[in-house]
XYZ file of C-alpha atoms in Angstrom:
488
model
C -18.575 -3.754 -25.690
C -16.906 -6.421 -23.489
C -15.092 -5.443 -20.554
C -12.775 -6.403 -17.518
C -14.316 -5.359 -14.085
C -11.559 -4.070 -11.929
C -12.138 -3.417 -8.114
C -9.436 -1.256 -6.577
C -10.531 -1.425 -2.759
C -8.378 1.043 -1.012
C -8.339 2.600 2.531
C -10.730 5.207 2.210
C -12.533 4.495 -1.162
C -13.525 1.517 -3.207
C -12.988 2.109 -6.786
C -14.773 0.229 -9.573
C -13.355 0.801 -13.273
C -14.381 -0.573 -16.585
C -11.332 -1.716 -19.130
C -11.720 -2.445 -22.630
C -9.721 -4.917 -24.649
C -7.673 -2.128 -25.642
C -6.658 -1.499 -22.120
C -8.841 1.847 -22.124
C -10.704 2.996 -19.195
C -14.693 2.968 -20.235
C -16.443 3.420 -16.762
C -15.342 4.308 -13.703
C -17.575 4.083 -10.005
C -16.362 4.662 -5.955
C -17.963 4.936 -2.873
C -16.237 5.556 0.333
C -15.165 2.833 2.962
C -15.355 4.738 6.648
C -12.723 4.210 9.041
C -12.510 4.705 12.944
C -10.012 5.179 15.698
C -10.808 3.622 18.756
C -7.838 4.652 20.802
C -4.936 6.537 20.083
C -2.894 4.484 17.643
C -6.005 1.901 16.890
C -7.203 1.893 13.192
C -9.930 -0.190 11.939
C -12.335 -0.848 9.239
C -16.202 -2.266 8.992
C -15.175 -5.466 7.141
C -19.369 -5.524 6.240
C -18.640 -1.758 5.001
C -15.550 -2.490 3.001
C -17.337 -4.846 1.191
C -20.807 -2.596 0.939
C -18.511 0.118 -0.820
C -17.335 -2.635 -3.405
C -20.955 -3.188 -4.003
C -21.687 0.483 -4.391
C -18.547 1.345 -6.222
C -19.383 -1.638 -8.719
C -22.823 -0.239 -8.933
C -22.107 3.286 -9.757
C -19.513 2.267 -12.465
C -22.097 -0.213 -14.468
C -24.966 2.327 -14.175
C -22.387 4.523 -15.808
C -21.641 2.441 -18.999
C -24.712 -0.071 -19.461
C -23.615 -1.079 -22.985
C -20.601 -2.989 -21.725
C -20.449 -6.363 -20.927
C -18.386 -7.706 -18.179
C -16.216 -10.400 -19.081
C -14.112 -11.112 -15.961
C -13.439 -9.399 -11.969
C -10.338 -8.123 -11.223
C -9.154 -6.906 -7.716
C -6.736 -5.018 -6.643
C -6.782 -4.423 -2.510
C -5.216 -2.390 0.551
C -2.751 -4.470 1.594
C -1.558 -5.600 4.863
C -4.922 -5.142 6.412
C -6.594 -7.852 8.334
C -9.798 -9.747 9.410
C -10.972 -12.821 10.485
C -14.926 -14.627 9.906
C -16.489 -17.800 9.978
C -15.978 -20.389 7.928
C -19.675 -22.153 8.116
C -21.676 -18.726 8.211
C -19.349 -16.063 6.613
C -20.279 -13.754 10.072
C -17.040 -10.981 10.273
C -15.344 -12.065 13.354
C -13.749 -9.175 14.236
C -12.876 -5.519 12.863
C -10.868 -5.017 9.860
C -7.615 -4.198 11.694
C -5.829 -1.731 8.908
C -2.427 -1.489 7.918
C -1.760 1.693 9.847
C -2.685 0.639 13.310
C -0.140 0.244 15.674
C -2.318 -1.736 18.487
C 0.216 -4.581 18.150
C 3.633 -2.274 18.704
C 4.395 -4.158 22.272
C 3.764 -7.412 20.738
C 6.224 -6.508 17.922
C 8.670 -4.769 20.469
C 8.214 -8.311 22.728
C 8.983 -10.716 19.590
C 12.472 -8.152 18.679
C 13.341 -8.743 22.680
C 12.511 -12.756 21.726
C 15.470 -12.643 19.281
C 12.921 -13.129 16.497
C 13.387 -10.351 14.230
C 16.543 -11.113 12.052
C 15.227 -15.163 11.243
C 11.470 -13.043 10.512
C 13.396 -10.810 8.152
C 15.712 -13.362 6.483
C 11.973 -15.562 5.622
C 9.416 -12.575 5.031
C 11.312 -9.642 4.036
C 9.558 -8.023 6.050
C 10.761 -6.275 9.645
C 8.976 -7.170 12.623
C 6.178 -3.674 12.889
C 3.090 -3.553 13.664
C 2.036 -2.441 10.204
C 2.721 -6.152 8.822
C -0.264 -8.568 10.076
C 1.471 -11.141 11.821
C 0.681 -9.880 15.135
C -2.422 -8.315 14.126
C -3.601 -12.240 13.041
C -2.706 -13.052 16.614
C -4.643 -9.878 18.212
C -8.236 -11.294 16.374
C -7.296 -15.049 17.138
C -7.270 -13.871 21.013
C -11.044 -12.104 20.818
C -12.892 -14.439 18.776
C -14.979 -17.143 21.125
C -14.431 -20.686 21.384
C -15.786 -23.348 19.007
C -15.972 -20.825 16.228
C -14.844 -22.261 12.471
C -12.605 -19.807 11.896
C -11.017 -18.046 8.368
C -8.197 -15.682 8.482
C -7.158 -13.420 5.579
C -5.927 -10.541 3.909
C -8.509 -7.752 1.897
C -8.189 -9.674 -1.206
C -9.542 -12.860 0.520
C -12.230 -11.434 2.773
C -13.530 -9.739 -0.634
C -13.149 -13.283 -2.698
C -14.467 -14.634 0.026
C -17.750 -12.508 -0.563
C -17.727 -12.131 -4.513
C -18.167 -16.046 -4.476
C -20.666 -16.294 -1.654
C -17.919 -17.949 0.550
C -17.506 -20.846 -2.110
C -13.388 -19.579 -1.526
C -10.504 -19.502 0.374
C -7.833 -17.769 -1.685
C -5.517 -14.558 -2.098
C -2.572 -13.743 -4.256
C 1.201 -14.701 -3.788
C 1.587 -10.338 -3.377
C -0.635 -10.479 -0.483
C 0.916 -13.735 1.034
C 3.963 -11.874 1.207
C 2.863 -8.755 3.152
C 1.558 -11.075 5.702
C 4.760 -12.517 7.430
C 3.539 -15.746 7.528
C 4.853 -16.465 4.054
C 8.390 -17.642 2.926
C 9.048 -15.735 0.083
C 12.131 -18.158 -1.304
C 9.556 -21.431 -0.178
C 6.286 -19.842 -1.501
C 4.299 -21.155 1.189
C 2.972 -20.925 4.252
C 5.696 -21.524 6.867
C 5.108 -23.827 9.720
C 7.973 -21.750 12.008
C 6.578 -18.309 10.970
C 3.103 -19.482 12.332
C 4.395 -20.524 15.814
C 7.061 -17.353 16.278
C 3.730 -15.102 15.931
C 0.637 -17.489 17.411
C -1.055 -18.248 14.407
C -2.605 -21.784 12.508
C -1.511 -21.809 9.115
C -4.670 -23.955 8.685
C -6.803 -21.054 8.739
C -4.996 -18.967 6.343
C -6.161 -18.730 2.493
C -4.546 -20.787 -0.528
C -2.168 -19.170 -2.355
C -2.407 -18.614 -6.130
C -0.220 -16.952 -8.495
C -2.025 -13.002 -9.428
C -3.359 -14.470 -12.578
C -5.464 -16.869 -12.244
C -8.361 -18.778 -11.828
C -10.092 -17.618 -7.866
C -13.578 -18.875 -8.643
C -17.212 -17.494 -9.706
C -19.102 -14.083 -8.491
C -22.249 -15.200 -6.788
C -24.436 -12.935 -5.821
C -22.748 -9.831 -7.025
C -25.330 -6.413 -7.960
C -25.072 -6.232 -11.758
C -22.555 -8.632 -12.305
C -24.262 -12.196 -13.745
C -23.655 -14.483 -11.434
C -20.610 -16.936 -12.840
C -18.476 -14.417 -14.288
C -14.597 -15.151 -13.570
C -12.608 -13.699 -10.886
C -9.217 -13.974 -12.735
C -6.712 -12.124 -11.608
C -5.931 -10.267 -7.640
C -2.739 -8.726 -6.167
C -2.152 -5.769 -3.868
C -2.689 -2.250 -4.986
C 1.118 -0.854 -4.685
C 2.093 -4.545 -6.221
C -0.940 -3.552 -8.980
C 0.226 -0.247 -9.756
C 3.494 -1.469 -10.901
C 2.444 -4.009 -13.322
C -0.094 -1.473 -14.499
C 2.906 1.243 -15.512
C 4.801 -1.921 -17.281
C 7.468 -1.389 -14.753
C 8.826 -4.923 -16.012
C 12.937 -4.109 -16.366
C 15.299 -4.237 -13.072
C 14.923 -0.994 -11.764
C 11.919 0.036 -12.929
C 9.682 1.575 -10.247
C 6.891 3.425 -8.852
C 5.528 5.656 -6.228
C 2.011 5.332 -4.966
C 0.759 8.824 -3.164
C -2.263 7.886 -1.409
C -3.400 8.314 3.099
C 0.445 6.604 2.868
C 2.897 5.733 0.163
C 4.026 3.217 -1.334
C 7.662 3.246 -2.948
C 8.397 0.005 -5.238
C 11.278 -1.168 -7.867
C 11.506 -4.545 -9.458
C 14.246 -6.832 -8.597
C 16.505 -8.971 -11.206
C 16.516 -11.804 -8.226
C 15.220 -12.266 -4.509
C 17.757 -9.737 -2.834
C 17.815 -9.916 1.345
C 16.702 -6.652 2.581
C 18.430 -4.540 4.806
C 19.049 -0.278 5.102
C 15.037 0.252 6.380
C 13.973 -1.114 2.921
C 11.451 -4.467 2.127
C 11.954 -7.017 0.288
C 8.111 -8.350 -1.301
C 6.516 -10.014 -4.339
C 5.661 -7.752 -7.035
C 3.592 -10.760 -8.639
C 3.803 -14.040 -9.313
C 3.049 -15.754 -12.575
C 3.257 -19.267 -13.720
C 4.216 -20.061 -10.146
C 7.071 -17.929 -10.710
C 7.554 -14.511 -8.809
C 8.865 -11.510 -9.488
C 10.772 -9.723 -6.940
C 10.862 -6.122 -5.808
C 12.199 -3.599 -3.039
C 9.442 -1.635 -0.799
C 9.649 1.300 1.233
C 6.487 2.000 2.823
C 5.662 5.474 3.929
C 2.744 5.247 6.897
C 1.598 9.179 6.472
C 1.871 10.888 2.761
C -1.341 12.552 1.582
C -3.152 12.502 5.024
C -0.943 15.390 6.132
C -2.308 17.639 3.883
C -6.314 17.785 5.202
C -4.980 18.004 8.890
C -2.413 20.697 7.961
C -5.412 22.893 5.342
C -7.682 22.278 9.005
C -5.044 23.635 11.217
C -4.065 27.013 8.836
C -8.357 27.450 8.203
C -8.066 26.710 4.473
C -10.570 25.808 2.540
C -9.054 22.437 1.520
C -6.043 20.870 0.010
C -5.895 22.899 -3.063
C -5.697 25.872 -1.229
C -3.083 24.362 1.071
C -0.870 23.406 -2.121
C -1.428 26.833 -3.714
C 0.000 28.292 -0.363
C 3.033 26.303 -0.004
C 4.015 26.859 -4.025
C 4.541 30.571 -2.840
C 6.923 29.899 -0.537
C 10.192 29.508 -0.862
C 12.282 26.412 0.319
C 14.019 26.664 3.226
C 11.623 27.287 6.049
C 11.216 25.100 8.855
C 11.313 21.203 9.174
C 8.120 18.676 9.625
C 8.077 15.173 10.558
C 4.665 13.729 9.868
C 4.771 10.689 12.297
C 1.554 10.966 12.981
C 1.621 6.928 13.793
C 4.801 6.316 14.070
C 7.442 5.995 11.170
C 8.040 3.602 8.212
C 10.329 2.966 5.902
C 13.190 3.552 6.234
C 13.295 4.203 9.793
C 10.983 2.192 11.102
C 10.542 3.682 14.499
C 6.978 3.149 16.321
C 7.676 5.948 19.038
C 8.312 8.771 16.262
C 6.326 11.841 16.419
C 4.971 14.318 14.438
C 6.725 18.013 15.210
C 7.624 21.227 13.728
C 11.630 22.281 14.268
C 13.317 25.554 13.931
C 10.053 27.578 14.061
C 10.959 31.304 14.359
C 8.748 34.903 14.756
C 9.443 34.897 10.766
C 8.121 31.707 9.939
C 5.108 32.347 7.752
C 1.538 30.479 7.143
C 3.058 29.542 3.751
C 6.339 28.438 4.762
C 4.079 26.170 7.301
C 2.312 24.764 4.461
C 5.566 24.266 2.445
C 7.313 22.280 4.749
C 4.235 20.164 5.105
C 4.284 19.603 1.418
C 7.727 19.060 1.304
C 7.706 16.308 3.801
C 6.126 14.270 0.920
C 9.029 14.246 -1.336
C 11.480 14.315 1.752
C 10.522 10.665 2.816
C 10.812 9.237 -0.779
C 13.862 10.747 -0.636
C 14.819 8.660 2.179
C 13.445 5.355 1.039
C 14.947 5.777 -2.876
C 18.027 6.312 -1.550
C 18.209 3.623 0.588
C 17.571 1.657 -2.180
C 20.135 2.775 -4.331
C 22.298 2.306 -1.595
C 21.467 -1.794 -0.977
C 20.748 -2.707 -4.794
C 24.126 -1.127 -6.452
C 22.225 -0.842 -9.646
C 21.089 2.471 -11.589
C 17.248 3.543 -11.149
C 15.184 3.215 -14.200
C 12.245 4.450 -15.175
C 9.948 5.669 -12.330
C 6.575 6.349 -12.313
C 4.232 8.504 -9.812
C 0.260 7.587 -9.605
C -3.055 8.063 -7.004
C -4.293 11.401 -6.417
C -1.229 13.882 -5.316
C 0.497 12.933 -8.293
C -2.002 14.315 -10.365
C -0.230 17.578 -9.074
C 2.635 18.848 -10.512
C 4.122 20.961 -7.793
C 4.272 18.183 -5.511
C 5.761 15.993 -7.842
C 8.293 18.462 -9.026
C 9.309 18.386 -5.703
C 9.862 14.618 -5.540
C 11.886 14.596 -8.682
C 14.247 17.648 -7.593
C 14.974 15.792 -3.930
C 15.605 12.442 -5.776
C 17.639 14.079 -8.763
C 15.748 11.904 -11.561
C 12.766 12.304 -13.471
C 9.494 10.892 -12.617
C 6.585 10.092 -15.063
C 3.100 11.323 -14.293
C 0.793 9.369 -15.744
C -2.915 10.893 -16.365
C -4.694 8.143 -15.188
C -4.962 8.214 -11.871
C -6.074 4.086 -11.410
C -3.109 2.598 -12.174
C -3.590 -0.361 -9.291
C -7.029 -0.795 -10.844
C -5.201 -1.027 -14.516
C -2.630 -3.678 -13.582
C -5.380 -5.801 -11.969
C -7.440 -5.494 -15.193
C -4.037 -6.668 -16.768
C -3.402 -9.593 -14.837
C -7.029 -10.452 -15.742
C -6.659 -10.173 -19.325
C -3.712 -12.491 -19.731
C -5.871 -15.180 -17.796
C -7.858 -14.165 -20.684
C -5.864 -14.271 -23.498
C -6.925 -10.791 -24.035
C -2.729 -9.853 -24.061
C -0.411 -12.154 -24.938
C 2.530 -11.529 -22.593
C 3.990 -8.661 -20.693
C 6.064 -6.998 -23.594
C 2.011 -6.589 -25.243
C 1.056 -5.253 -21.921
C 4.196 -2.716 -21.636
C 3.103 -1.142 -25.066
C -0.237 -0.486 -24.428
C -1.204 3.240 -25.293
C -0.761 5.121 -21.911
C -0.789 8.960 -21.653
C 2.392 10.524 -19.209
C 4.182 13.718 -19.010
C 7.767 13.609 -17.622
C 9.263 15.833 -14.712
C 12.602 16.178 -14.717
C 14.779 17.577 -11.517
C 15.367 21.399 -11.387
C 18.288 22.374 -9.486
C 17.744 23.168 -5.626
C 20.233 23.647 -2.523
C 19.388 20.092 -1.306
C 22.153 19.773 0.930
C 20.553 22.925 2.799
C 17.158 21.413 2.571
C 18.305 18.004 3.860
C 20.011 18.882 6.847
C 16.346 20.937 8.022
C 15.090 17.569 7.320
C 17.400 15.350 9.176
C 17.211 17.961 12.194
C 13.709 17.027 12.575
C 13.831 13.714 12.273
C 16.219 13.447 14.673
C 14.175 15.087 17.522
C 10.832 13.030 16.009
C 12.576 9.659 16.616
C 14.536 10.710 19.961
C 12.226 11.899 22.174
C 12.485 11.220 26.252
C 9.176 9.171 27.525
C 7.843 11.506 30.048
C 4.550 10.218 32.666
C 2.023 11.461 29.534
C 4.098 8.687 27.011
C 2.672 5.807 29.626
């Protein structure tokens, strides 16, 4: 059998999957990444590690199915992490600085008091936070030593980068656009965008459309050297394209350590109300648009709060908040801050309206329900800037898989969401990309009719109005807080 390799390097595990010509899932390997936190706010990444787990992940998967053949690499990446390495030696230059750190929130908070943040907006789509890599470019620039040939990129280029034994210097028009160095209406590197935040275009990757040609594995475990990279894009961007989310409208939401909350556009549409505005993909040198809201803290809630009530694990923390009714009190998980749509750096996570009667389980619950609280938020301020109805809209990575939690997104939202049973749906749209490289699909309406296996929630009725005023209580003491002498 004869096979797409798909990579799906996330934040805390590489995945590896096998895909058939049929678009069936044959083989499946992981192998976790590590991550540390060297100061409060500071989150980074082995870049020598990330790529070890690819290896390992990769490995697992083809020890798993050795009858298949692998045709061609797909990747699908963590997005709006950064590194930096040498050009002449391939040496990692510097720590994978991840998407949720916040080490550059002054620099950000410095370029907004600049007057920068509207013209970065109006170019990017993106707002000026930490979480994007512009400043976090500039923050690896500043520590690497003089006289050094130096690369800059995205996941998707640092792991090109090694699949072809440093033979390229590439990523994906999805990842160009989380990096805010990208005009999104230009598709290109921009000149102005690389002097507001410090940074040489020179050293950043070329940019290809997310299927495509990105060179030859060399030196891969298992994987005959010369076999095709042909297709990359980010995960969230991935996921999408993997649920056939093709029609204006059409969306997805990623549950993962964060979330990502996507729906594709008919047109580039400015963004405004809290909201992105990003490539989905690009194809034929032609992109596809689509609104973002990205949630910084989803899933990782749920360990810390199963830790803090002596659980055994998440399970037990979900079974817990299931028997409780809704209503209790209100949690803010800014753990690091806030994303979309609030976008507030000095957020923080809290409890409100915490009583003598407020149970373990009604703890749990309102931890839980902080999930579907923030989608909430971001949906609606979509709704509110594109005018236009919400179509189909699709839930994947591992909380979706259960349906209390996602019962609760679809009552808060009021419209049905689709499970879908495979969890690696970034991995799948990667594979995708790959096979019309390949020829192996024709075009996207052959892609959107591939066999895929879903079960649809639709909204029970709930006292939202209730619900959403606990919600907005908290968030309003999360995002106004007083610095005191322990903030400084």
């Amino acid at each position: 059998m004869r096979a797409i390799l798909a990579i799906d390097q996330g934040t805390t595990n590489s995945k590896a999957v096998l895909v058939s010509e049929k678009g069936e899932i044959v083989g499946r390997g992981s192998a976790p990444v590590g991550i540390t936190y060297p100061k409060p706010g500071w989150v980074e990444q082995d870049p020598r590690r990330l790529y070890a787990s690819v290896c390992e992940a990769i490995d697992a998967c083809l020890k798993a199915t050795p009858d298949v053949a692998v045709e061609a690499v797909a990747i699908s990446n963590q997005r709006e992490s950064v590194t930096a390495w040498d050009a002449e030696t391939g040496e990692a230059l510097g720590p994978v600085v991840s998407w949720q750190c916040r080490r550059t929130a002054q620099d950000c908070e410095r370029l907004i008091a600049e007057g920068h943040l509207d013209r970065v907006q109006a170019l990017t789509g993106l707002p000026l936070d930490p979480m994007f890599p512009g400043s976090k470019f500039r923050w690896l620039l500043d520590r690497i030593p003089a006289g050094r040939s130096v690369r800059l990129g995205t996941v998707d280029s640092w792991l090109v980068h090694c699949l072809t034994g440093g033979r390229r210097h590439v990523c994906d028009a999805s990842n160009a656009a989380r990096s805010q160095l990208f005009d999104l209406q230009e598709q290109r590197w921009s000149e102005e965008l690389g002097e507001i935040f410090g940074v040489d275009i020179a050293l950043l990757p070329e940019v290809l459309d997310s299927s495509a040609d990105f060179g030859r594995t060399q030196g891969l475990p298992g994987v005959p050297d010369g076999t095709p990279i042909m297709a990359v894009i980010g995960d969230s961007h991935a996921a999408l394209f993997g649920h056939g989310a093709f029609k204006p409208g059409d969306g997805k939401v990623t549950f993962g350590t964060g979330s990502s909350v996507m729906t594709t556009l008919p047109r580039f549409i400015p963004p405004r109300n809290g909201v992105t505005t990003t490539v989905a993909w690009r194809l034929h040198g032609k992109p596809t648009f689509a609104f973002e809201g990205n949630i910084l803290v989803c899933a990782a809630s749920l360990p810390w709060m199963a830790g803090i009530l002596g659980l055994s694990d998440v399970a037990a923390l979900v079974e817990l908040a299931a028997s409780a009714e809704p209503g209790g009190p209100g949690f803010v998980p800014a753990f690091v801050g806030l994303g979309a749509p609030y976008w507030n750096s000095d957020a923080r996570a809290l409890f409100s309206q915490i009583n003598f009667n407020t149970t373990r389980a009604q703890m749990a619950r309102s931890v839980t329900d902080s999930i579907a609280f923030q989608v909430h938020d971001v949906i609606a301020a979509m709704r509110a800037q594109s005018g236009g109805e919400l179509g189909a809209l699709y839930v994947d990575g591992g909380p979706s898989q259960n349906r209390f939690l996602m019962q609760c997104v679809s009552n808060f939202i009021e419209h049905p969401v689709i499970q879908c049973e495979a969890p690696e749906a970034s991995a799948l749209g990667a594979a995708y990309l790959a096979g019309l490289s390949l020829g192996l699909w024709s075009d996207l309406q052959v892609i959107a009719e591939l066999p895929r296996s879903s079960h649809i929630i639709d909204p029970a009725p709930i006292d939202r109005a209730v619900l959403l005023n606990t919600w907005n209580d908290a968030l309003a003491r999360s995002t106004s807080r007083e610095t005191t002498a322990n903030d400084e």
